[in-house]
Short mmCIF file of C-alpha atoms and ligand atoms in Angstrom, two decimals:
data_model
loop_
_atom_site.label_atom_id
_atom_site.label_comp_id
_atom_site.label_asym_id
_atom_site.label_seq_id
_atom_site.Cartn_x
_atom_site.Cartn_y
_atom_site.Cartn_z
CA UNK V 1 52.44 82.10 -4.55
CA UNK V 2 55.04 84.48 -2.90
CA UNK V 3 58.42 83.11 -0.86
CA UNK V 4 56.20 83.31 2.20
CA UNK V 5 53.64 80.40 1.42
CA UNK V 6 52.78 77.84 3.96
CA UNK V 7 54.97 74.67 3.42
CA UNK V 8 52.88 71.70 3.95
CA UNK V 9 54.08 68.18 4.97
CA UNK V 10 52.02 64.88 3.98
CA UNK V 11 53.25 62.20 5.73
CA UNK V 12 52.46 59.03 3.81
CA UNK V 13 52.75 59.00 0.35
CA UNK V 14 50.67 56.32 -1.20
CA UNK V 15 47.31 56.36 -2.95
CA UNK V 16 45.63 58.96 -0.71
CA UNK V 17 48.99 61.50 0.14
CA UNK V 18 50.58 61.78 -3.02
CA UNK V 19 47.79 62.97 -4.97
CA UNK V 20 47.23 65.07 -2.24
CA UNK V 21 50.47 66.48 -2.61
CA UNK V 22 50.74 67.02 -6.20
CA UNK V 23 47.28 69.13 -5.23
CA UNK V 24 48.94 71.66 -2.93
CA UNK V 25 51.86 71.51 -5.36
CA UNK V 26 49.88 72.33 -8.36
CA UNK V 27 48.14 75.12 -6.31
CA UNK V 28 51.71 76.34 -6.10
CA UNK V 29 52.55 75.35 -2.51
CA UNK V 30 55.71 73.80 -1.33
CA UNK V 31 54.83 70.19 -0.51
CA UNK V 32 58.00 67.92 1.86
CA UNK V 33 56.67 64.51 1.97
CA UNK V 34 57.28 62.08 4.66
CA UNK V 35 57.27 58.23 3.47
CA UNK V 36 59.00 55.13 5.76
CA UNK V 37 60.01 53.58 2.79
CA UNK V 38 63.18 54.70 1.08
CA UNK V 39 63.02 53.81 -2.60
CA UNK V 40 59.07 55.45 -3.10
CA UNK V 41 61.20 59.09 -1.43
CA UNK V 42 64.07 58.33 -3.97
CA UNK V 43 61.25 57.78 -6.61
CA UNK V 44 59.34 60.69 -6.13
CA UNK V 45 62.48 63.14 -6.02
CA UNK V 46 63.58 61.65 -9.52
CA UNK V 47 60.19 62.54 -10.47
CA UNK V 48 58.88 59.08 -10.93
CA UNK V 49 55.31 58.61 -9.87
CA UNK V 50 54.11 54.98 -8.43
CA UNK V 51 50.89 56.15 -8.43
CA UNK V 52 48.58 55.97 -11.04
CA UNK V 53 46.46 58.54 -10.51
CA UNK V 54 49.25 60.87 -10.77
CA UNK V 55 51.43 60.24 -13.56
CA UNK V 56 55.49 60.88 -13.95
CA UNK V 57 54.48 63.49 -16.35
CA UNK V 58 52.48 65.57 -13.61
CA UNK V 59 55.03 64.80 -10.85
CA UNK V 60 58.35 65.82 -12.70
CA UNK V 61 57.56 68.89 -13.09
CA UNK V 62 56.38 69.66 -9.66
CA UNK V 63 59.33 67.57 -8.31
CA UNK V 64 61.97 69.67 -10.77
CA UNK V 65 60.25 73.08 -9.55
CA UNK V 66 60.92 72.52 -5.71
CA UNK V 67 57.80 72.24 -4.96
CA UNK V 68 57.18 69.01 -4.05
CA UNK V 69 60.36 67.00 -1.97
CA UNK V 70 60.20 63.66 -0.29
CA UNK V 71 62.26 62.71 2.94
CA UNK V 72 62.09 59.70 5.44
CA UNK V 73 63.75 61.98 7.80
CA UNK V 74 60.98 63.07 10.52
CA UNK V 75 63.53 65.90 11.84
CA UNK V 76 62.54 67.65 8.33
CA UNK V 77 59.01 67.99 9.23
CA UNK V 78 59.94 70.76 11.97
CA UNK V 79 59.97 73.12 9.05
CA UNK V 80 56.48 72.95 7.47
CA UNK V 81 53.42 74.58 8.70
CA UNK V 82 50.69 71.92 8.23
CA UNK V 83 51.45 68.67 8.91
CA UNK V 84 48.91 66.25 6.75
CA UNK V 85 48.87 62.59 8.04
CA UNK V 86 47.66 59.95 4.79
CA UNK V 87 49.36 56.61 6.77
CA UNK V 88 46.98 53.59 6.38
CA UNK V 89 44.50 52.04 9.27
CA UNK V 90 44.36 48.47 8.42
CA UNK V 91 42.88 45.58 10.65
CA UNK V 92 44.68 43.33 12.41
CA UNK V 93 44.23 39.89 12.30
CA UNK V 94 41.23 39.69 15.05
CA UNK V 95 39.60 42.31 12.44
CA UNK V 96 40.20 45.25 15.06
CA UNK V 97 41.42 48.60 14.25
CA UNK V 98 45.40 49.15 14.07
CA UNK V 99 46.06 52.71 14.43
CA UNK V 100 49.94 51.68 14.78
CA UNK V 101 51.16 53.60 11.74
CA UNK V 102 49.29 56.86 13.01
CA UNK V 103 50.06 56.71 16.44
CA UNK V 104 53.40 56.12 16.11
CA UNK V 105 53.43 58.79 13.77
CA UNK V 106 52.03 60.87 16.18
CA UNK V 107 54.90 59.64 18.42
CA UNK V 108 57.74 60.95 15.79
CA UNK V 109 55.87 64.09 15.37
CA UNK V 110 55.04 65.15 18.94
CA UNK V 111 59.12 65.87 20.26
CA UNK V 112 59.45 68.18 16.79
CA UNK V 113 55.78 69.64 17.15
CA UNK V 114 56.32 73.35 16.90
CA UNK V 115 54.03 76.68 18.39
CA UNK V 116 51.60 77.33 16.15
CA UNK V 117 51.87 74.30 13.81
CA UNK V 118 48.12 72.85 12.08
CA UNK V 119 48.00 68.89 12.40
CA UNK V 120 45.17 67.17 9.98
CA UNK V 121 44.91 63.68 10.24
CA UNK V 122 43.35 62.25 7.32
CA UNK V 123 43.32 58.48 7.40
CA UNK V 124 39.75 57.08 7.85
CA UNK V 125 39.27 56.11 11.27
CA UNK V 126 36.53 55.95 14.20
CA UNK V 127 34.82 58.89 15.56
CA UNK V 128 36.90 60.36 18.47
CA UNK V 129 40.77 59.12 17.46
CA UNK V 130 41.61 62.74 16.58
CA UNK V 131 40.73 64.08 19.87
CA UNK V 132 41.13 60.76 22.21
CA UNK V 133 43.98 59.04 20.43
CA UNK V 134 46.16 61.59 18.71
CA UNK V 135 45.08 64.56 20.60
CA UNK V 136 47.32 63.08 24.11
CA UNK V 137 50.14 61.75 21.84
CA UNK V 138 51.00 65.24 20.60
CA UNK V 139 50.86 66.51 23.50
CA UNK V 140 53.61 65.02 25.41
CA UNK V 141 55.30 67.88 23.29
CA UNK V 142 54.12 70.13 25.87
CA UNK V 143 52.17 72.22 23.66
CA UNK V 144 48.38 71.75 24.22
CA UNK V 145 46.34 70.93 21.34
CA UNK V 146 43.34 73.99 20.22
CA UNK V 147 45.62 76.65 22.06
CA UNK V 148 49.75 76.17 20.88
CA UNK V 149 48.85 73.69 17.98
CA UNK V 150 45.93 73.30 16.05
CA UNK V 151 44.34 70.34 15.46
CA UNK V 152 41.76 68.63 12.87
CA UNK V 153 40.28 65.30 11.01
CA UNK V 154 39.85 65.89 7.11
CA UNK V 155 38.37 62.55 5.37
CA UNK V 156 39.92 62.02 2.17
CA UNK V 157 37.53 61.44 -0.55
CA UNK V 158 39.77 60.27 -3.05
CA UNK V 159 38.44 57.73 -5.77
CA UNK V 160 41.87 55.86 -7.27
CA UNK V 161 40.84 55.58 -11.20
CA UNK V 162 38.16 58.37 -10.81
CA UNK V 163 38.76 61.50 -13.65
CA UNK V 164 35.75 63.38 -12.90
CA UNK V 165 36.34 64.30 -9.83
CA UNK V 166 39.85 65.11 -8.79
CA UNK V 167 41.69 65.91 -4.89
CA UNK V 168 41.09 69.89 -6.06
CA UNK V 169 37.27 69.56 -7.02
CA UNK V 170 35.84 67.02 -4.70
CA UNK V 171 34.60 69.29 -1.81
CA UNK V 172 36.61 68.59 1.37
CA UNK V 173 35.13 68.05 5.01
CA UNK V 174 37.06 69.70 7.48
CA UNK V 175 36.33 69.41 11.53
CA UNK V 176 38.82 71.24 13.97
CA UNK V 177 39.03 70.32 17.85
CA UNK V 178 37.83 74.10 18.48
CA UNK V 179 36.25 76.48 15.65
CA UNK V 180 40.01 78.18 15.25
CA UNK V 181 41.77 74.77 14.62
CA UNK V 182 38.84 74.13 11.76
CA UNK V 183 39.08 77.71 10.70
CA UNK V 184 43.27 77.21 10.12
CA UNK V 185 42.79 73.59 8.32
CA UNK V 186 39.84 74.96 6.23
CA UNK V 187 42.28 77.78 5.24
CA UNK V 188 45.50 75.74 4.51
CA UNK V 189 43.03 72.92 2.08
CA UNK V 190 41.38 76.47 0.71
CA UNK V 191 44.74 76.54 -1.08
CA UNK V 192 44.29 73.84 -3.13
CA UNK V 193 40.64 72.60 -3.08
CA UNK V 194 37.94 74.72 -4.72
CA UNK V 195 35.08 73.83 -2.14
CA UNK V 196 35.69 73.37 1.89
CA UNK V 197 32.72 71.54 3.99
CA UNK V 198 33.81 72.93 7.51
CA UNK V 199 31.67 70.85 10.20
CA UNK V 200 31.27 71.08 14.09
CA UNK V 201 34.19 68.99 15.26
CA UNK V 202 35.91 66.41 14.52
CA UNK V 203 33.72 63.58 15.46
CA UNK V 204 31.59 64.76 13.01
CA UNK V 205 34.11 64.87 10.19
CA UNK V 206 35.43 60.93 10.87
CA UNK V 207 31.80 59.74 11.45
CA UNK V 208 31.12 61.52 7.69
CA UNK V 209 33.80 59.39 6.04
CA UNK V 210 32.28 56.14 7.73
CA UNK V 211 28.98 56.59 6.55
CA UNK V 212 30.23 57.17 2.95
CA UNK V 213 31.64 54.18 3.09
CA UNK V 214 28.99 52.10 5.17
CA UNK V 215 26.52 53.77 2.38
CA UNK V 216 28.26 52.32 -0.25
CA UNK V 217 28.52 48.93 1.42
CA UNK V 218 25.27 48.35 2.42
CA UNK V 219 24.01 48.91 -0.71
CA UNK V 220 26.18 47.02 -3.01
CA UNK V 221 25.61 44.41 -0.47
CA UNK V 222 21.42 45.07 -1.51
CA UNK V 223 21.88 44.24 -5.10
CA UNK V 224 24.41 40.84 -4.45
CA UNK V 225 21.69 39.75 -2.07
CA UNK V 226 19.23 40.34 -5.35
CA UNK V 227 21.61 39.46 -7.73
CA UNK V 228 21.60 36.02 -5.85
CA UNK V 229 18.17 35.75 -6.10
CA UNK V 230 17.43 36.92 -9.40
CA UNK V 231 19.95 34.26 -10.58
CA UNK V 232 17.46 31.24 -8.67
CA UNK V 233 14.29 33.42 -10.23
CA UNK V 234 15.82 33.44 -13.87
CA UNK V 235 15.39 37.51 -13.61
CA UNK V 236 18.38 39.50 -15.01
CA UNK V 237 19.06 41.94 -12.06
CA UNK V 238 20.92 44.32 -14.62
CA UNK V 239 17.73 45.06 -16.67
CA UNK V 240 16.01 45.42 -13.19
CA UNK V 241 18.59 47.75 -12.18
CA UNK V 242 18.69 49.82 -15.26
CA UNK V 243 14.76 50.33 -15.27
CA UNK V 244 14.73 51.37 -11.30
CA UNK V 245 17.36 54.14 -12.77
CA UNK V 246 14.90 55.82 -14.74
CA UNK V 247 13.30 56.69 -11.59
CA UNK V 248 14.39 60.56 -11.47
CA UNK V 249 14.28 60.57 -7.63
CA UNK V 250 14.65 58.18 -4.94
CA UNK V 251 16.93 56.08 -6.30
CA UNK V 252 20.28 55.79 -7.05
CA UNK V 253 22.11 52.47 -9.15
CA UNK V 254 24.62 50.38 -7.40
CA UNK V 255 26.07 47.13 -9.55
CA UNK V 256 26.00 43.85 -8.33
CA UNK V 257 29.89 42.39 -8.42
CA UNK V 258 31.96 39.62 -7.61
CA UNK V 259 32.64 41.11 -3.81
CA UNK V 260 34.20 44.18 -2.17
CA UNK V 261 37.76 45.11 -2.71
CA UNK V 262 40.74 48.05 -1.65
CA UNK V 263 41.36 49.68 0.98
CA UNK V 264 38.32 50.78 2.28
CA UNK V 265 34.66 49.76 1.89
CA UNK V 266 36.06 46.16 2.77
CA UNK V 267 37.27 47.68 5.69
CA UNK V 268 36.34 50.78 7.03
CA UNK V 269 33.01 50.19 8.89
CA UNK V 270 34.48 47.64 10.87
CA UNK V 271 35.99 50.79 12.51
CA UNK V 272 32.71 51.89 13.73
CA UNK V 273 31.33 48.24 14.50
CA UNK V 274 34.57 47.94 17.02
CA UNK V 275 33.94 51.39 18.27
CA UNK V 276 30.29 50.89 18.65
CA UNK V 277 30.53 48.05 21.31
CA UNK V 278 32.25 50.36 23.81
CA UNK V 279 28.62 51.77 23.02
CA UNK V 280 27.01 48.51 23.94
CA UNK V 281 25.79 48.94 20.03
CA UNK V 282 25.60 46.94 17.59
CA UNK V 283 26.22 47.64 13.77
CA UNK V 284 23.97 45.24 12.19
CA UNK V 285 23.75 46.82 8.77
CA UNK V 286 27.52 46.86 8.77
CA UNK V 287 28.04 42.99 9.35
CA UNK V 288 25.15 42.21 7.34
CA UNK V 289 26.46 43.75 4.62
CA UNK V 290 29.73 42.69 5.30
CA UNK V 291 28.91 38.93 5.33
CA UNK V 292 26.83 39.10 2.01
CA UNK V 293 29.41 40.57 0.33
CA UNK V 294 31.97 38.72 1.54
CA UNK V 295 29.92 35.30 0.12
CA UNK V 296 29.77 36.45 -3.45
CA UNK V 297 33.65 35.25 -4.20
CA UNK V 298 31.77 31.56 -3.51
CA UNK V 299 28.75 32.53 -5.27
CA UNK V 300 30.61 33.26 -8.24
CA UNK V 301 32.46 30.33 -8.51
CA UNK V 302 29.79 28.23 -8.18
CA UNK V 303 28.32 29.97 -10.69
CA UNK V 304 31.73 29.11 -12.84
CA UNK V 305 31.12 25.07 -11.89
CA UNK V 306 27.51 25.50 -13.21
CA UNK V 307 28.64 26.60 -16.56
CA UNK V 308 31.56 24.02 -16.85
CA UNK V 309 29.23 21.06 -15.46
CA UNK V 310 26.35 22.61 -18.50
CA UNK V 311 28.86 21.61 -20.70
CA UNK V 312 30.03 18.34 -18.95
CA UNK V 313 33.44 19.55 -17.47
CA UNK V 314 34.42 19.75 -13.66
CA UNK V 315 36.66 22.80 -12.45
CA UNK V 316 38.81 19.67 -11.07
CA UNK V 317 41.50 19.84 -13.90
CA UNK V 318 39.92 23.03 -15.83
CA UNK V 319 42.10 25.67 -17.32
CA UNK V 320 40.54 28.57 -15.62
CA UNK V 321 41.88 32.39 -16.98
CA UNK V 322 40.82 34.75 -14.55
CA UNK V 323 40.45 38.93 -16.41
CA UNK V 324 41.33 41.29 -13.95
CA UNK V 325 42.93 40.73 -10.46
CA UNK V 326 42.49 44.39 -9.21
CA UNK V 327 39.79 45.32 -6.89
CA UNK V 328 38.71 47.28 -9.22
CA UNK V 329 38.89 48.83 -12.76
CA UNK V 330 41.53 51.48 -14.02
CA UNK V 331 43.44 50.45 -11.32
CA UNK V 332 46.71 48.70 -10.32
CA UNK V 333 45.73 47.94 -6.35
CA UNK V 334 44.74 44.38 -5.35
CA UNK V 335 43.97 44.84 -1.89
CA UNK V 336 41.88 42.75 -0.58
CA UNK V 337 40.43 42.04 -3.71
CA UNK V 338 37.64 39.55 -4.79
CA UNK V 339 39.65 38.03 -7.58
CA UNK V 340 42.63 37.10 -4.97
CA UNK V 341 39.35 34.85 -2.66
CA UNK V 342 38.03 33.74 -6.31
CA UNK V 343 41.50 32.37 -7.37
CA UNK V 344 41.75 30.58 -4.60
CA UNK V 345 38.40 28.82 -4.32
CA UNK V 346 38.89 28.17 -8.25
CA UNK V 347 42.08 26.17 -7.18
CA UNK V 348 41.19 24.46 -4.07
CA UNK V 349 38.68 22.79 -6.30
CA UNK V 350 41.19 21.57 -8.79
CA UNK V 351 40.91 24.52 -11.41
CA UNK V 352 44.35 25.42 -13.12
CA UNK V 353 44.03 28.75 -12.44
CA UNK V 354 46.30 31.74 -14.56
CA UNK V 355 45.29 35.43 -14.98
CA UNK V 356 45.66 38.66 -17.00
CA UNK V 357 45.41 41.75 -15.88
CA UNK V 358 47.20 44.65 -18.11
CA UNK V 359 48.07 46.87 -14.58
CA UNK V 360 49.04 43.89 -12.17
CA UNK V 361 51.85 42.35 -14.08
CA UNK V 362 52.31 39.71 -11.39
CA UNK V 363 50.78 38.19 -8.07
CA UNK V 364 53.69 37.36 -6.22
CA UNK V 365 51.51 35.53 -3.43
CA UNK V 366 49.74 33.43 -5.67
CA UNK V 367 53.26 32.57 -7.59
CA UNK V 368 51.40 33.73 -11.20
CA UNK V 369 51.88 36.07 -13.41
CA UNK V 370 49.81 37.96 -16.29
CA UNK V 371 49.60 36.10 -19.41
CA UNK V 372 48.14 37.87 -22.74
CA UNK V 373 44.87 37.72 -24.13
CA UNK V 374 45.69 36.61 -27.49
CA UNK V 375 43.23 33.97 -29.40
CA UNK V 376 45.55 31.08 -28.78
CA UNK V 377 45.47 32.16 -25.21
CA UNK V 378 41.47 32.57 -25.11
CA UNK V 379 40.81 29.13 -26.88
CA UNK V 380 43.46 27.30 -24.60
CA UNK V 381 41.21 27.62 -21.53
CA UNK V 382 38.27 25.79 -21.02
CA UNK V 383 36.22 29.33 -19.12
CA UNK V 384 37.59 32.86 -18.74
CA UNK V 385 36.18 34.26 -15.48
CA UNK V 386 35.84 38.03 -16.22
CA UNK V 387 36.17 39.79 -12.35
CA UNK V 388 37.82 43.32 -13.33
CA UNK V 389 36.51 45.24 -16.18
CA UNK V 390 39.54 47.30 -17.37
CA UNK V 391 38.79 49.46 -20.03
CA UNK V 392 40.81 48.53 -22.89
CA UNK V 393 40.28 44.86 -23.02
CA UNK V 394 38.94 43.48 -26.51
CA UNK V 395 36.05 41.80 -25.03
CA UNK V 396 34.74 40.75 -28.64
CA UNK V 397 38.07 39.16 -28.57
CA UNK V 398 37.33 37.27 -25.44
CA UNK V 399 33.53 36.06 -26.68
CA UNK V 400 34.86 35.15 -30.03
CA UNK V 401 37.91 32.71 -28.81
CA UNK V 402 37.18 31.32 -25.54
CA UNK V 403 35.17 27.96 -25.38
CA UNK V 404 33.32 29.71 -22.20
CA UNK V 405 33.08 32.71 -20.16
CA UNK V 406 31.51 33.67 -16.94
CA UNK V 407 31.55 37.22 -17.21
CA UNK V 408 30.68 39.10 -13.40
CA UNK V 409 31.06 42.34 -14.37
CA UNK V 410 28.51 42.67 -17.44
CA UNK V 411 31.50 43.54 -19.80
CA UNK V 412 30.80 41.25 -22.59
CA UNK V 413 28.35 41.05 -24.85
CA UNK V 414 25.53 38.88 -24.79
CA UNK V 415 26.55 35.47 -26.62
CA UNK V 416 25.59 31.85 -26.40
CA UNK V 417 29.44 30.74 -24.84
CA UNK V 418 28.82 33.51 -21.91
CA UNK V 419 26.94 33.43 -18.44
CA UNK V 420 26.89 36.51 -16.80
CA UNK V 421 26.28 37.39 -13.45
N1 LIG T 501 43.14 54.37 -1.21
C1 LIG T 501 41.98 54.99 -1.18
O1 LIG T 501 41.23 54.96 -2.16
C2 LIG T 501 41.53 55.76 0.05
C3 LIG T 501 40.45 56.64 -0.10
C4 LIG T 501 40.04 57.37 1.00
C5 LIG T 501 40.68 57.19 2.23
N2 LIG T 501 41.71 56.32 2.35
C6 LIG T 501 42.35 56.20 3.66
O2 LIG T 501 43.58 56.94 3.63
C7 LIG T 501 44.56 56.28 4.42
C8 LIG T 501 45.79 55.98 3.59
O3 LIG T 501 45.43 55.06 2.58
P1 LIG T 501 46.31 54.82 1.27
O4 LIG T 501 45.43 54.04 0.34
O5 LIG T 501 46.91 56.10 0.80
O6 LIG T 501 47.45 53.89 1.86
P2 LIG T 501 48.83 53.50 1.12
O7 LIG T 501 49.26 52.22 1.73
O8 LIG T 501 48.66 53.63 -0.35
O9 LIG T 501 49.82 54.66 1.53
C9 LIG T 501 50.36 54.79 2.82
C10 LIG T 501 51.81 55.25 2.67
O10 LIG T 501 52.32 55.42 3.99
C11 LIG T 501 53.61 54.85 4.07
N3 LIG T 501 53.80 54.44 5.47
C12 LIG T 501 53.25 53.38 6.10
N4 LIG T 501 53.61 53.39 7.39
C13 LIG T 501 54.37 54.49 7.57
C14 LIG T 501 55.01 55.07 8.69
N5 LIG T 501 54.91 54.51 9.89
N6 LIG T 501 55.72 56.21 8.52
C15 LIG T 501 55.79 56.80 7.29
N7 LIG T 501 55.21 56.30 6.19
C16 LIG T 501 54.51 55.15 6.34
C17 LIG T 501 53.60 53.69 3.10
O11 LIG T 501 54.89 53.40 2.65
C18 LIG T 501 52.71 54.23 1.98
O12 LIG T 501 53.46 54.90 0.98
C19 LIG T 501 43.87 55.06 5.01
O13 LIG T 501 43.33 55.38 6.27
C20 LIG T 501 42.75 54.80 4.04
O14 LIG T 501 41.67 54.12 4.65
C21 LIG T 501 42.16 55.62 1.27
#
């Protein structure tokens, strides 16, 4: 890439920006990252990678070439040309969108917003906050957006723990406020991503991201609501599942689980439900799926008092070992996760409740932290609860030591000591 490549900023550098970063990086294009938080900028310019997904041997290199640098200084941002905005969109505590982080974002950006400059805003958010929200923000700078500035919604597609698809290779949806702002964003992610989706605006680009998650949602929320019932009809939902996947069209196999987890599915399409009533709409597929999902931490344990009372115990007083505290496999992020709700209900019935998990070494909030899995371990619990399915874990191990497991994950192998989901 010659001296005159495009410097792009990504403001937030967490599980979405940073591997977006190292992409552009790797592509050879300067990267400046923008991050509110001090010691993940002093990380990243030592080289050292928080991130999973992106490992310190990936980012020192990048980091020791130039091309990626980190800064909590907002003045620094003047100098790039695309300005890349990963910050998150939580709820609040009514379960309504809070756009704080981006707006105020918007806020810092909009007195250093230069001529010409492309602004992408990435987060996953409700149709029409690019164009309605952001849009008049920026423009206090003076500069109006689709004529000085260009302006555009990318969804980021990113899977944490995924290796098959990657940030370069996972085609990326681009929708500009006119067809020149998506023409510049579709040319700055051409850079580093092999295959740009460029859509009609950006509406259509945030409404995209909400049904991949609302797809996903809805139907992992189809096969708890069977799993349930299977499990009252003495039918083992996996077999069912695996034998509707040999269907070579039509179908496509989600897992039943112990409940939603991370940053997003949890999440997201409450975005569009609290959009939608401005619409005098409502989502019911969303909440549906919502509250089904959100019952299966209780489902599972009562499915953990069933197999304790089969063999005469009560959780009241149990040693309960929860595996796996992340929301999901391969992964260090406990957001919102199922085993945080599952813990709890284990202990407000009077299980003593301790976990391992090999990538969450402690939950602070909970006041545990990760205890091996070694045979002593496994036979000094009266059920291991198996909620995250690392790879790695010796599950043998776990069938051959512990008294009783509950596995909800189908991770270990069929024995007489283990109920599975
Ligand atoms: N994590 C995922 O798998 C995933 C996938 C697709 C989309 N998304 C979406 O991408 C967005 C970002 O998610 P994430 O998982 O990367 O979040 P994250 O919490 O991992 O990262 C956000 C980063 O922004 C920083 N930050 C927060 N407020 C800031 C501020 N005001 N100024 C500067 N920096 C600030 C934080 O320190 C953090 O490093 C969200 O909208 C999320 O829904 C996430």
């Amino acid at each position: 890439m010659s001296a005159a490549a495009p410097r792009v900023g990504v403001i937030g550098l967490g599980y979405v920006g940073l591997p977006l970063a190292a992409a552009f990086a790797e592509a050879g294009v300067p990267v400046l990252g923008l991050d509110a938080i001090q010691s993940k900028v002093d990380q990243i310019n030592a080289g050292r990678s928080y991130i999973e997904d992106i490992p310190s041997d990936r980012l020192a290199p990048l980091t020791a070439a130039g091309l990626i640098r980190a800064t909590t200084s907002w003045d620094d941002i003047r100098q790039v040309d695309a300005v890349l905005i990963c910050l998150p969109t939580p709820l609040d505590e009514h379960r309504e969108p809070d756009l704080s982080a981006v707006l105020g974002a918007a806020e810092s950006l909009a007195p250093r917003l230069r001529q010409g400059q492309l602004v992408v805003l990435e987060s996953t958010t409700y149709p029409g906050t690019t164009r309605d929200e952001l849009a008049p923000i920026l423009e206090r700078s003076g500069l109006r957006a689709g004529r000085d500035f260009a302006l555009a919604y990318s969804p980021e597609r990113v899977d944490p723990g995924r290796v098959d698809w990657t940030t370069r290779t996972t085609p990326k949806v681009v929708g500009g406020l006119t067809p020149e702002c998506t023409r510049r964003a579709a040319e700055i992610y051409g850079l580093a991503m092999d295959t740009i989706v460029e859509v009609s605006t950006p509406e259509v680009a945030e409404m995209t991201k909400l049904l991949e998650n609302i797809f996903r949602s809805v139907n992992i929320a189809l096969v708890n609501e069977l799993a349930v019932l299977c499990d009252r009809m003495g039918i083992d939902v996996w077999d069912v599942i695996d034998a509707a996947a040999t269907k070579p069209f039509g179908y496509m196999p989600f897992r039943p689980g112990p409940g939603l987890g991370g940053h997003c599915i949890p999440i997201d399409p409450f975005y569009l439900t609290w959009k939608a009533r401005e619409f005098d709409f409502h989502t019911e597929f969303i909440e549906l799926a919502g509250k089904i999902n959100s019952q299966m931490p209780a489902f599972c344990v009562a499915k953990v008092i069933r197999a304790l009372n089969s063999r005469r115990q009560s959780l009241n007083g149990s040693r309960v070992l929860v595996v796996g505290v992340a929301y999901k496999k391969n992964v260090n992020d406990t957001r919102e996760s199922p085993a945080l709700r599952i813990i709890d209900l284990l202990a407000a019935d009077g299980g003593i409740v301790s976990y391992h998990d090999g990538y969450v070494a402690t939950l602070a909030t909970r006041g545990l932290e990760s205890v091996p899995l070694s045979a002593e371990t496994l036979a000094a619990h009266d059920v291991i609860v198996v909620v995250t399915d690392h790879d790695g874990i010796d599950w043998e191990r776990i069938v051959a030591h512990a008294p009783l497991v509950v596995d909800l994950r189908r991770a270990v192998p069929d024995a007489p000591n283990v109920w599975r989901l």
